[in-house]
Short mmCIF file of C-alpha atoms in Angstrom, two decimals:
data_model
loop_
_atom_site.label_atom_id
_atom_site.label_comp_id
_atom_site.label_asym_id
_atom_site.label_seq_id
_atom_site.Cartn_x
_atom_site.Cartn_y
_atom_site.Cartn_z
CA MET A 66 -42.07 37.15 -23.72
CA ASP A 67 -38.69 39.35 -23.36
CA VAL A 68 -38.66 39.43 -19.77
CA PHE A 69 -38.90 35.34 -20.04
CA ASP A 70 -36.35 34.89 -22.23
CA ASP A 71 -33.63 37.40 -20.14
CA ILE A 72 -34.19 35.75 -17.49
CA CYS A 73 -34.10 32.58 -19.06
CA GLY A 74 -31.51 33.22 -20.65
CA VAL A 75 -29.29 34.46 -17.35
CA MET A 76 -30.80 31.80 -15.40
CA ASP A 77 -28.85 29.14 -17.62
CA VAL A 78 -25.61 30.18 -16.80
CA ILE A 79 -25.89 31.13 -13.46
CA CYS A 80 -27.84 28.27 -12.94
CA PRO A 81 -27.86 26.07 -15.64
CA MET A 82 -30.21 23.13 -13.22
CA HIS A 83 -33.50 24.74 -13.27
CA VAL A 84 -36.27 24.67 -14.27
CA MET A 85 -39.35 26.84 -14.94
CA LEU A 86 -42.71 25.73 -14.28
CA ASN A 87 -45.72 27.51 -15.43
CA SER A 88 -48.94 27.48 -13.47
CA ASN A 89 -50.71 24.00 -14.17
CA GLY A 90 -46.86 22.74 -13.20
CA ASP A 91 -46.12 21.70 -16.92
CA ILE A 92 -41.99 22.00 -18.09
CA ILE A 93 -41.69 25.74 -19.89
CA HIS A 94 -37.83 26.14 -19.59
CA ALA A 95 -35.16 23.61 -18.87
CA GLY A 96 -31.63 24.32 -17.87
CA PRO A 97 -29.49 23.15 -20.19
CA THR A 98 -27.42 20.39 -17.91
CA LEU A 99 -30.64 19.55 -16.71
CA ALA A 100 -31.85 18.69 -20.13
CA LYS A 101 -29.65 16.17 -20.38
CA LEU A 102 -31.94 14.20 -17.78
CA TRP A 103 -34.35 14.31 -20.59
CA GLN A 104 -31.00 11.88 -22.54
CA GLY A 105 -32.30 13.20 -26.30
CA GLU A 106 -36.26 13.79 -25.47
CA GLY A 107 -37.87 16.67 -25.30
CA TYR A 108 -39.02 18.67 -21.89
CA GLN A 109 -41.48 20.30 -23.57
CA ASN A 110 -45.25 20.45 -22.26
CA THR A 111 -44.38 17.74 -19.39
CA ARG A 112 -44.96 17.61 -16.05
CA PHE A 113 -42.36 18.17 -12.50
CA LEU A 114 -44.30 16.40 -11.09
CA GLU A 115 -44.68 13.71 -13.48
CA MET A 116 -40.25 13.53 -14.26
CA PHE A 117 -40.06 13.55 -10.71
CA GLU A 118 -41.37 12.48 -7.94
CA VAL A 119 -41.38 14.20 -4.54
CA LEU A 120 -39.70 12.32 -1.45
CA ARG A 121 -39.14 14.28 0.98
CA PRO A 122 -41.34 16.62 1.41
CA LYS A 123 -44.03 13.78 1.96
CA ALA A 124 -46.90 14.06 0.57
CA VAL A 125 -45.80 16.33 -2.80
CA THR A 126 -49.43 14.93 -5.82
CA ASP A 127 -49.89 18.53 -7.24
CA MET A 128 -49.00 22.39 -7.89
CA PRO A 129 -50.09 23.28 -4.76
CA SER A 130 -48.80 20.66 -2.49
CA LEU A 131 -45.33 21.39 -4.57
CA LEU A 132 -45.98 25.10 -4.16
CA ALA A 133 -45.59 24.73 -0.29
CA THR A 134 -42.64 23.43 -0.89
CA THR A 135 -41.27 27.31 -1.49
CA GLY A 136 -37.67 28.03 0.54
CA HIS A 137 -37.82 24.32 1.55
CA LYS A 138 -35.45 22.13 0.50
CA LEU A 139 -36.76 19.48 -2.28
CA HIS A 140 -35.96 15.61 -2.77
CA VAL A 141 -36.81 15.03 -5.90
CA ARG A 142 -36.11 11.34 -8.08
CA LYS A 143 -36.40 11.28 -11.69
CA ARG A 144 -39.23 8.18 -12.46
CA THR A 145 -37.55 6.77 -15.16
CA ASP A 146 -34.12 4.93 -15.21
CA PRO A 147 -31.69 5.98 -14.51
CA LYS A 148 -33.44 6.82 -11.14
CA THR A 149 -31.64 9.83 -10.61
CA THR A 150 -31.56 11.55 -6.97
CA LEU A 151 -31.64 15.10 -7.04
CA LYS A 152 -31.92 18.05 -4.00
CA GLY A 153 -33.75 21.32 -4.36
CA VAL A 154 -35.02 24.87 -4.11
CA LEU A 155 -38.83 25.78 -5.34
CA MET A 156 -39.38 29.39 -5.55
CA PRO A 157 -42.80 31.29 -7.10
CA SER A 158 -42.09 32.86 -10.10
CA SER A 159 -44.26 35.65 -12.27
CA VAL A 160 -41.69 35.37 -14.93
CA SER A 161 -43.20 31.81 -15.65
CA GLY A 162 -46.62 32.47 -14.45
CA GLY A 163 -46.08 29.63 -11.48
CA ALA A 164 -41.91 28.82 -10.17
CA VAL A 165 -38.75 28.26 -10.89
CA VAL A 166 -37.16 25.67 -9.38
CA ASN A 167 -33.24 24.86 -8.81
CA LEU A 168 -31.98 21.52 -9.09
CA SER A 169 -28.53 19.89 -7.73
CA PHE A 170 -27.34 16.44 -7.87
CA GLY A 171 -25.68 17.00 -4.75
CA ILE A 172 -24.01 12.58 -3.41
CA SER A 173 -25.20 10.83 -6.26
CA ILE A 174 -22.42 13.92 -8.61
CA MET A 175 -20.27 10.78 -9.01
CA ASP A 176 -23.29 8.46 -11.26
CA GLY A 177 -25.04 11.64 -12.67
CA VAL A 178 -21.51 12.78 -14.48
CA ARG A 179 -21.08 9.51 -15.48
CA ASP A 180 -24.83 8.67 -15.88
CA TYR A 181 -25.01 12.02 -18.02
CA ALA A 182 -21.33 11.98 -19.18
CA LEU A 183 -21.30 15.76 -18.27
CA THR A 184 -18.46 18.08 -18.53
CA SER A 185 -17.02 21.04 -16.67
CA THR A 186 -18.91 23.39 -19.31
CA ASP A 187 -22.25 21.87 -17.75
CA PHE A 188 -21.88 23.73 -14.71
CA ALA A 189 -21.98 27.08 -13.22
CA ALA A 190 -17.98 29.00 -13.13
CA THR A 191 -19.33 29.21 -9.52
CA ASP A 192 -20.39 25.65 -8.68
CA LEU A 193 -17.49 23.73 -6.39
CA THR A 194 -18.73 20.18 -8.09
CA ILE A 195 -15.85 20.12 -9.88
CA GLU A 196 -13.26 21.06 -7.01
CA MET A 197 -15.54 17.86 -5.68
CA LEU A 198 -15.52 15.72 -8.14
CA TYR A 199 -11.08 17.18 -7.85
CA LEU A 200 -10.72 16.24 -4.51
CA ILE A 201 -12.66 12.36 -4.10
CA GLU A 202 -9.95 12.03 -7.45
CA ALA A 203 -7.09 13.21 -5.22
CA LYS A 204 -8.58 11.88 -1.96
CA SER A 205 -8.88 8.36 -3.34
CA ALA A 206 -4.88 8.70 -5.43
CA ALA A 207 -3.76 9.69 -2.09
CA MET A 208 -5.63 6.74 0.16
CA GLU A 209 -4.28 4.03 -2.55
CA ALA A 210 -0.66 4.88 -1.96
CA SER A 211 -1.32 5.48 2.12
CA ARG A 212 -2.89 1.96 1.67
CA LYS A 213 -0.01 0.37 0.05
CA LEU A 214 2.44 1.71 2.19
CA ASN A 215 -0.04 0.00 5.31
CA LEU A 216 0.80 -3.04 3.07
CA ARG A 217 4.75 -2.49 2.18
CA LEU A 218 4.90 -1.92 6.60
CA GLN A 219 2.88 -5.26 7.44
CA GLY A 220 4.71 -7.37 4.92
CA ALA A 221 7.82 -5.21 6.79
CA MET A 222 6.53 -6.51 9.95
CA ILE A 223 6.41 -9.90 8.98
CA ALA A 224 9.59 -10.27 7.51
CA ALA A 225 10.81 -8.71 11.22
CA GLU A 226 8.76 -11.55 13.12
CA GLU A 227 10.04 -13.91 10.99
CA GLN A 228 13.32 -13.20 12.16
CA ALA A 229 13.27 -12.87 15.29
CA PHE A 230 12.22 -16.81 15.17
CA THR A 231 15.15 -17.27 13.26
CA ASP A 232 18.64 -18.06 14.68
CA THR A 233 20.64 -16.12 13.14
CA LEU A 234 23.78 -18.81 12.62
CA THR A 235 21.71 -21.36 11.61
CA GLY A 236 18.93 -20.81 9.93
CA LEU A 237 16.47 -22.72 12.68
CA LYS A 238 14.78 -21.71 15.26
CA ASN A 239 15.31 -19.96 18.28
CA ARG A 240 13.61 -20.44 22.06
CA ARG A 241 11.27 -17.39 20.90
CA ALA A 242 9.68 -20.57 18.36
CA VAL A 243 9.79 -23.07 20.94
CA ASP A 244 8.09 -20.36 23.18
CA PHE A 245 5.47 -19.40 20.65
CA ILE A 246 4.63 -23.18 19.50
CA LEU A 247 4.94 -25.41 22.49
CA PRO A 248 1.40 -23.75 24.40
CA ARG A 249 0.03 -23.26 21.42
CA LEU A 250 0.28 -27.39 20.13
CA ILE A 251 -0.42 -28.19 24.13
CA GLU A 252 -3.76 -26.35 23.39
CA LYS A 253 -4.40 -28.28 20.78
CA GLY A 254 -3.85 -31.15 21.79
CA THR A 255 -3.65 -33.40 18.88
CA GLY A 256 -0.51 -35.45 20.82
CA PHE A 257 3.51 -34.42 20.20
CA ALA A 258 6.97 -35.56 20.91
CA LEU A 259 9.43 -33.03 22.78
CA MET A 260 13.34 -34.31 21.83
CA GLN A 261 15.60 -32.44 23.76
CA MET A 262 19.71 -32.81 22.55
CA ASP A 263 23.23 -31.18 23.47
CA LEU A 264 26.30 -31.57 21.94
CA ASP A 265 28.75 -33.40 23.21
CA TYR A 266 32.82 -32.06 23.11
CA PHE A 267 31.53 -29.17 21.87
CA LYS A 268 32.89 -26.63 24.41
CA ALA A 269 36.51 -28.85 23.72
CA VAL A 270 35.70 -27.68 20.17
CA ASN A 271 35.48 -24.36 20.49
CA ASP A 272 38.24 -23.58 23.02
CA THR A 273 40.78 -25.56 21.39
CA HIS A 274 39.88 -24.52 17.62
CA GLY A 275 38.10 -21.80 18.31
CA HIS A 276 35.31 -20.04 17.47
CA ALA A 277 35.17 -20.06 13.86
CA ALA A 278 35.47 -24.16 13.79
CA GLY A 279 31.94 -24.38 16.56
CA ASP A 280 29.92 -22.57 14.81
CA HIS A 281 30.81 -24.83 11.71
CA VAL A 282 29.85 -27.04 13.98
CA LEU A 283 26.96 -26.03 14.83
CA GLN A 284 26.13 -25.29 11.22
CA HIS A 285 26.49 -29.08 10.24
CA VAL A 286 24.72 -30.44 13.09
CA ALA A 287 21.86 -28.26 11.81
CA ARG A 288 22.26 -29.23 8.31
CA ILE A 289 21.87 -32.78 9.64
CA MET A 290 18.40 -32.26 12.16
CA VAL A 291 16.70 -30.16 8.88
CA GLU A 292 18.33 -33.33 6.50
CA GLU A 293 16.35 -35.96 8.87
CA THR A 294 13.42 -34.10 9.67
CA ARG A 295 10.13 -33.32 7.59
CA ASP A 296 9.53 -29.49 6.95
CA GLU A 297 6.71 -28.76 9.46
CA ASP A 298 8.89 -29.95 11.72
CA CYS A 299 9.79 -27.43 14.36
CA VAL A 300 14.21 -27.54 14.95
CA ALA A 301 15.06 -25.32 17.19
CA ARG A 302 18.49 -23.72 18.49
CA VAL A 303 17.52 -22.44 22.21
CA GLY A 304 21.58 -22.29 23.48
CA GLY A 305 25.01 -22.58 22.52
CA ASP A 306 24.97 -25.89 21.95
CA GLU A 307 20.74 -27.02 22.91
CA PHE A 308 18.18 -28.00 20.18
CA VAL A 309 14.71 -28.28 20.79
CA LEU A 310 13.08 -30.31 18.47
CA ILE A 311 9.29 -30.25 18.43
CA PHE A 312 7.45 -33.80 16.18
CA ASP A 313 3.25 -32.28 15.41
CA GLY A 314 1.72 -35.63 15.61
CA PHE A 315 5.03 -37.38 15.28
CA THR A 316 4.75 -40.33 18.60
CA ASN A 317 5.28 -43.73 17.55
CA ARG A 318 7.70 -44.58 20.07
CA GLY A 319 10.14 -47.05 17.25
CA ALA A 320 9.72 -44.51 15.22
CA LEU A 321 11.54 -41.48 17.68
CA ALA A 322 14.04 -43.78 19.08
CA ASP A 323 15.25 -44.09 14.83
CA LEU A 324 15.20 -40.88 14.52
CA ALA A 325 17.88 -40.42 17.39
CA ARG A 326 19.08 -43.52 16.77
CA ARG A 327 20.26 -41.83 13.09
CA LEU A 328 20.95 -37.64 14.39
CA ILE A 329 23.75 -39.22 16.86
CA GLN A 330 24.88 -41.92 14.95
CA ARG A 331 25.14 -38.73 11.73
CA ILE A 332 27.06 -36.37 14.46
CA GLU A 333 29.16 -38.39 16.11
CA VAL A 334 30.39 -38.43 12.36
CA PRO A 335 33.72 -36.45 11.77
CA VAL A 336 33.82 -32.68 11.23
CA PRO A 337 36.67 -31.78 8.69
CA PHE A 338 37.03 -27.58 9.30
CA GLU A 339 40.29 -26.40 7.47
CA ALA A 340 43.02 -28.23 8.76
CA ILE A 341 41.13 -30.68 11.33
CA VAL A 342 38.71 -32.41 12.00
CA CYS A 343 36.20 -31.92 14.95
CA ASN A 344 34.75 -34.59 17.52
CA ILE A 345 31.52 -34.44 18.96
CA SER A 346 28.25 -36.36 19.88
CA SER A 347 24.94 -35.32 21.01
CA SER A 348 22.98 -37.22 24.02
CA ILE A 349 18.78 -36.88 23.68
CA GLY A 350 15.99 -36.62 26.15
CA ILE A 351 12.86 -37.10 24.60
CA ALA A 352 9.82 -36.33 25.97
CA LEU A 353 5.60 -37.14 24.76
CA SER A 354 3.29 -35.40 25.20
CA ARG A 355 0.47 -37.89 25.78
CA ASN A 356 2.37 -39.15 28.97
CA PHE A 357 2.60 -35.95 30.39
CA PRO A 358 -1.46 -34.66 30.20
CA LEU A 359 -1.33 -32.13 32.94
CA LEU A 360 2.36 -30.61 32.43
CA ASP A 361 2.46 -27.10 30.98
CA ASP A 362 5.30 -25.86 28.82
CA ALA A 363 7.99 -25.30 31.11
CA GLY A 364 6.70 -28.60 32.53
CA LEU A 365 7.18 -30.33 29.24
CA MET A 366 10.52 -29.10 28.36
CA ALA A 367 11.63 -30.11 31.97
CA ALA A 368 11.17 -33.69 31.04
CA ALA A 369 12.67 -34.30 28.46
CA ASP A 370 15.39 -32.10 30.46
CA ALA A 371 15.38 -35.04 32.71
CA ALA A 372 15.07 -37.32 30.27
CA LEU A 373 18.45 -35.07 28.17
CA TYR A 374 20.21 -35.25 31.93
CA ALA A 375 19.73 -38.90 32.52
CA SER A 376 21.45 -40.00 28.43
CA LYS A 377 24.45 -37.27 29.88
CA ARG A 378 25.12 -39.50 32.97
CA GLY A 379 24.25 -42.65 31.32
CA GLY A 380 27.29 -41.85 29.20
CA ARG A 381 27.09 -39.72 26.33
CA ALA A 382 25.99 -40.06 23.31
CA GLN A 383 22.59 -42.13 24.13
CA PHE A 384 19.04 -40.91 24.03
CA GLN A 385 16.22 -41.18 27.19
CA PHE A 386 12.36 -41.47 26.70
CA ALA A 387 11.23 -39.00 30.11
CA SER A 388 9.20 -42.14 31.79
CA ASP A 389 5.67 -41.98 32.58
CA LEU A 390 5.20 -42.37 36.04
CA GLU A 391 3.34 -40.24 37.16
CA ASN A 392 5.84 -38.77 40.30
CA ILE A 393 7.98 -37.61 38.17
CA ALA A 394 5.66 -34.20 37.54
CA ALA A 395 6.31 -33.34 41.00
CA SER A 396 9.91 -33.94 41.03
CA ILE A 397 10.66 -31.84 37.67
CA THR A 398 11.13 -29.03 39.57
CA SER A 399 13.36 -30.21 41.84
CA SER A 400 17.45 -29.64 41.00
CA THR A 401 19.01 -31.45 38.16
CA GLU A 402 21.03 -33.91 40.68
CA THR A 403 17.71 -35.25 41.90
CA LEU A 404 15.76 -35.55 38.69
CA SER A 405 19.31 -37.41 37.23
CA GLU A 406 18.74 -39.57 39.47
CA LEU A 407 15.59 -40.01 39.26
CA SER A 408 15.70 -40.37 35.95
CA GLU A 409 18.57 -43.07 36.54
CA ASP A 410 16.61 -44.85 39.62
CA ILE A 411 13.76 -45.18 36.46
CA SER A 412 15.93 -46.60 33.60
CA SER A 413 17.19 -48.93 36.30
CA ARG A 414 13.65 -50.54 36.75
CA HIS A 415 12.86 -49.96 33.11
CA GLY A 416 15.15 -50.52 31.28
CA ARG A 417 17.34 -48.62 29.39
CA SER A 418 15.87 -47.69 25.90
CA GLY A 419 18.77 -48.20 24.62
CA PRO A 420 21.68 -46.52 23.09
CA LEU A 421 23.28 -47.11 20.54
CA SER A 422 23.10 -51.41 20.45
CA MET B 96 11.20 16.43 -0.96
CA HIS B 97 8.66 14.89 -0.42
CA GLY B 98 8.42 11.05 -0.96
CA LEU B 99 6.42 12.04 -3.16
CA ILE B 100 8.20 13.89 -6.07
CA ASN B 101 10.89 11.59 -5.47
CA ARG B 102 8.90 8.42 -5.79
CA ALA B 103 8.04 10.37 -9.05
CA ILE B 104 11.44 10.23 -10.16
CA GLN B 105 11.77 6.33 -9.16
CA CYS B 106 8.69 5.80 -11.55
CA PHE B 107 9.40 8.05 -14.39
CA ILE B 108 13.20 6.07 -14.09
CA ARG B 109 11.78 2.33 -13.82
CA ASP B 110 8.63 2.71 -16.74
CA SER B 111 11.33 4.19 -19.12
CA TYR B 112 14.19 2.56 -19.07
CA GLY B 113 13.82 -0.72 -16.94
CA ARG B 114 13.42 -1.26 -12.76
CA GLU B 115 17.48 -2.13 -13.75
CA ARG B 116 18.21 0.78 -14.61
CA TRP B 117 16.84 2.26 -11.30
CA ILE B 118 18.44 -0.56 -9.35
CA GLU B 119 22.18 1.38 -11.23
CA VAL B 120 20.73 4.85 -10.64
CA THR B 121 20.62 3.81 -6.59
CA HIS B 122 23.94 2.76 -6.48
CA LEU B 123 25.07 5.61 -8.29
CA ALA B 124 23.38 8.28 -5.90
CA ASP B 125 24.55 6.14 -3.07
CA LEU B 126 20.79 6.25 -1.58
CA GLY B 127 21.27 2.96 0.50
CA PHE B 128 17.97 1.52 -0.42
CA THR B 129 15.76 0.88 -3.01
CA ASP B 130 12.49 2.38 -2.85
CA PHE B 131 10.66 5.84 -2.00
CA GLU B 132 7.75 5.62 0.09
CA VAL B 133 5.60 8.62 -1.49
CA MET B 134 4.20 9.59 2.42
CA LEU B 135 7.25 9.98 3.69
CA HIS B 136 9.45 13.16 3.50
CA TYR B 137 13.67 12.87 2.81
CA ASP B 138 16.43 15.34 2.10
CA ASP B 139 16.76 17.11 -0.27
CA ALA B 140 20.67 16.32 -0.96
CA VAL B 141 19.18 12.42 -1.28
CA THR B 142 17.14 13.84 -4.72
CA GLU B 143 19.56 15.70 -6.16
CA ALA B 144 22.15 12.80 -5.20
CA VAL B 145 19.19 10.92 -7.32
CA LEU B 146 18.93 13.53 -10.61
CA LYS B 147 22.85 13.62 -10.91
CA ALA B 148 23.17 9.57 -11.44
CA ALA B 149 19.91 9.81 -13.29
CA ALA B 150 21.74 11.88 -15.88
CA ARG B 151 24.65 10.09 -15.62
CA THR B 152 23.52 6.32 -16.33
CA LEU B 153 21.00 7.78 -18.86
CA GLY B 154 24.02 9.92 -20.35
CA VAL B 155 22.04 13.53 -21.05
CA SER B 156 21.94 16.74 -18.97
CA ARG B 157 20.04 17.10 -15.95
CA GLU B 158 17.41 19.35 -17.18
CA THR B 159 16.59 17.05 -20.29
CA VAL B 160 16.06 14.31 -16.85
CA LEU B 161 13.63 17.03 -15.40
CA GLU B 162 11.92 18.18 -19.21
CA ASP B 163 11.39 14.10 -19.44
CA LEU B 164 10.50 13.40 -15.54
CA GLY B 165 7.41 16.27 -16.65
CA THR B 166 6.67 14.96 -19.54
CA TYR B 167 6.10 11.23 -17.78
CA LEU B 168 3.89 12.44 -15.64
CA VAL B 169 1.19 13.60 -17.60
CA SER B 170 1.24 11.33 -20.24
CA HIS B 171 2.49 7.30 -18.68
CA PRO B 172 -0.63 5.62 -18.30
CA ASN B 173 0.57 4.99 -14.34
CA VAL B 174 0.60 7.87 -13.31
CA GLU B 175 -2.94 8.81 -15.32
CA ALA B 176 -4.64 10.11 -11.81
CA LEU B 177 -1.73 13.17 -12.00
CA ARG B 178 -2.84 13.96 -16.16
CA ARG B 179 -6.32 13.70 -14.39
CA LEU B 180 -5.97 16.08 -11.86
CA LEU B 181 -4.39 18.77 -13.87
CA ARG B 182 -7.52 18.61 -16.45
CA PHE B 183 -9.55 19.52 -13.38
CA GLY B 184 -7.99 22.90 -13.82
CA GLY B 185 -9.19 23.98 -16.82
CA VAL B 186 -12.23 22.96 -20.07
CA SER B 187 -9.15 24.92 -21.77
CA PHE B 188 -5.59 24.93 -22.15
CA VAL B 189 -5.45 28.56 -21.59
CA GLU B 190 -7.94 27.82 -18.73
CA PHE B 191 -5.53 25.45 -17.52
CA LEU B 192 -2.78 27.99 -18.19
CA HIS B 193 -4.51 30.18 -15.22
CA SER B 194 -5.20 27.73 -13.27
CA LEU B 195 -1.67 27.52 -12.27
CA ASP B 196 -1.29 30.44 -10.30
CA GLU B 197 -3.44 27.85 -7.70
CA LEU B 198 -1.71 24.80 -8.14
CA PRO B 199 -0.50 24.76 -4.96
CA ASP B 200 -3.25 25.05 -3.42
CA ARG B 201 -5.24 22.57 -5.50
CA ALA B 202 -1.65 19.86 -4.41
CA ARG B 203 -2.45 21.24 -1.01
CA LEU B 204 -5.57 20.16 -1.14
CA ALA B 205 -4.92 16.75 -1.81
CA VAL B 206 -1.86 15.77 -0.03
CA ASP B 207 -1.56 18.41 2.74
CA ASP B 208 2.31 18.16 3.57
CA LEU B 209 3.04 18.97 -0.26
CA ILE B 210 4.38 22.01 -1.20
CA LEU B 211 4.97 22.45 -4.53
CA PRO B 212 5.96 26.20 -6.27
CA GLN B 213 4.73 28.77 -6.66
CA MET B 214 3.62 30.10 -10.12
CA GLU B 215 2.63 32.58 -11.92
CA LEU B 216 0.62 33.33 -15.22
CA HIS B 217 1.22 36.96 -16.92
CA GLU B 218 -0.69 37.55 -20.51
CA PHE B 219 0.89 39.49 -22.76
CA GLY B 220 -1.90 39.50 -25.93
CA VAL B 221 -4.07 36.92 -26.45
CA ASN B 222 -1.46 33.97 -27.05
CA ASN B 223 1.55 34.83 -25.53
CA PHE B 224 2.15 34.20 -21.94
CA SER B 225 5.25 33.51 -19.39
CA LEU B 226 4.63 31.31 -16.58
CA THR B 227 7.31 32.00 -13.94
CA CYS B 228 8.33 29.39 -10.59
CA HIS B 229 9.36 30.20 -7.85
CA SER B 230 11.27 27.87 -7.33
CA PRO B 231 14.64 27.02 -4.38
CA HIS B 232 15.07 24.21 -6.45
CA LYS B 233 16.73 24.49 -9.70
CA GLY B 234 15.07 23.21 -12.56
CA PHE B 235 12.05 23.44 -11.77
CA GLY B 236 11.24 24.84 -14.62
CA HIS B 237 12.41 21.97 -16.35
CA VAL B 238 9.72 19.73 -15.59
CA MET B 239 7.77 22.41 -16.55
CA MET B 240 8.58 22.85 -19.46
CA GLY B 241 7.68 19.07 -19.63
CA VAL B 242 4.24 19.14 -18.74
CA LEU B 243 2.89 21.84 -20.41
CA ARG B 244 4.35 20.99 -24.09
CA THR B 245 2.60 17.47 -23.26
CA LEU B 246 -1.17 18.66 -21.93
CA ALA B 247 -0.90 21.22 -25.11
CA ASP B 248 -0.53 17.90 -26.63
CA ASP B 249 -3.79 16.62 -24.54
CA TYR B 250 -5.82 19.18 -25.37
CA GLY B 251 -5.19 19.68 -28.36
CA ALA B 252 -3.65 22.88 -28.88
CA LEU B 253 -0.14 23.89 -30.62
CA VAL B 254 2.60 25.73 -28.40
CA PHE B 255 5.44 27.12 -28.51
CA LEU B 256 7.69 27.20 -24.98
CA GLU B 257 10.76 28.89 -24.31
CA HIS B 258 12.97 28.64 -21.22
CA LEU B 259 13.62 31.78 -20.84
CA GLY B 260 16.45 30.51 -17.76
CA GLY B 261 16.12 33.53 -14.75
CA LYS B 262 17.94 34.01 -11.18
CA PRO B 263 18.60 31.92 -7.99
CA GLY B 264 15.34 31.10 -7.31
CA ILE B 265 13.01 32.27 -9.93
CA GLU B 266 12.78 30.28 -12.97
CA VAL B 267 10.61 31.80 -16.15
CA ILE B 268 9.51 29.96 -19.15
CA GLU B 269 7.68 32.41 -22.54
CA ILE B 270 4.91 29.76 -23.89
CA THR B 271 3.49 31.16 -27.30
CA LEU B 272 -0.33 29.78 -28.16
CA ILE B 273 -0.10 28.84 -32.21
CA GLU B 274 -3.30 27.29 -32.51
CA THR B 275 -5.76 26.15 -30.07
CA ALA B 276 -7.50 23.51 -31.29
CA PHE B 277 -5.00 21.78 -33.60
CA SER B 278 -5.69 18.30 -32.87
CA ALA B 279 -8.69 16.59 -31.18
CA GLY B 280 -6.43 15.84 -28.05
CA ARG B 281 -6.81 13.11 -25.84
CA SER B 282 -10.93 13.30 -24.03
CA PHE B 283 -10.87 14.48 -20.20
CA GLU B 284 -14.25 12.35 -18.91
CA LEU B 285 -15.37 13.78 -15.12
CA GLY B 286 -16.54 10.06 -14.23
CA ALA B 287 -13.99 8.19 -15.40
CA ARG B 288 -11.60 6.43 -13.06
CA ALA B 289 -7.86 6.92 -13.11
CA GLY B 290 -7.00 3.43 -13.96
#
């Protein structure tokens, strides 16, 4: 019995999760950490296989088959809640008259420390469990930091993209934005209006009064366009004094004519800048997507552009709708001159879609 | 200097004195940005400028800033993860002291490009220790003063600490352990998660 006590004392320190079994397979001693699995109740005279179900190898149901696993890895599960899974290995031993089984939590360690409130002293000094728990926490913290960095980078990327879709002088959208939106609207196929607008006499303002005056006028015009349109409309500056407005789902001819008229009226109001006053106006061409079902974004832009040139040729400060005649599609790629003539031709045939009355 | 260390200084000032005070420090240090990224590296001069600016803004010495930083690192709820990682070092304060030798290795396990100063613990009798910190960054010993003082509390130990100065690259702290179980300390559960 002295030898048994002596061995148990040694095993309790170097393998605190071991059990000693007698020849019947009864537990006659358990290491201090493993004893915590009984959660306060004594383990004395419990049979090992009553306490644990052997998951692997299969068909271990009695002491002889348990002994047959000697030296091989065992997977066992506690039969009562929490059904902790453990791994272990059995070796026959004359000290206990049966066998010694050493167990470990393996991968279920996180649940194990929580379920049984284990502390550092529950593990052998040579056991790497504490280091593993340390690593799990350290890596989680590092991953969390990394995740946050990724989120911030993603935010910065979205902000950068947003900026790239914005005209920095006026705060309106830019050509990139139009190129992005237009094909998607065509794809969606729900109908929209595309408005092209050029400022009249803007070059004169720039040449006579300088760029500062020109910039001021552009910002002023941008403000008017934003005020006259809905939040969901796309208002973009696509060139020096060229603008594109896209109205998703707003295709009523009369309402669009009203809007164009209002824009021209407001833009014609002289703009004071320092000691001078700038006088400009604007010409507009409007294309309705439903009238050009066969055109892509470039074609639709060209159609609106053709109408815009018709307005210019018609004496500026006016707007035109692009014709819905089928043959315009074929003519769109022709020269500006031809397009203007065509538009003029169309205007005379259909009557002017009125400049200011 | 690793972004984690710079970020630690930022969080210390922000959590202890408020975001405005931190912004003030970034202006004074002429940073040109307001937030350090933990996963990036910065020039050492940047860290030095921040420390100098913090000392000036808070009206205390550089040493005090560093010691308070050490205290913050192991006591503020926002950086609970760090306290837990350090508590993995040992079940008692003395065991923790002995684990300091391997602290740089432990840090590297977690973040492989984080280089912490090498530390060496010497034992004189049962209750007297000295900790030698080898660091090219002057003042690391003061950070450790804050860390040790606070963790001693955490373990429930009563200690007396003295920064003995040192020479360039080396700082020595004298540690006198007065009582190992002076108070209950704070609990440390292996299975708990830092919030």
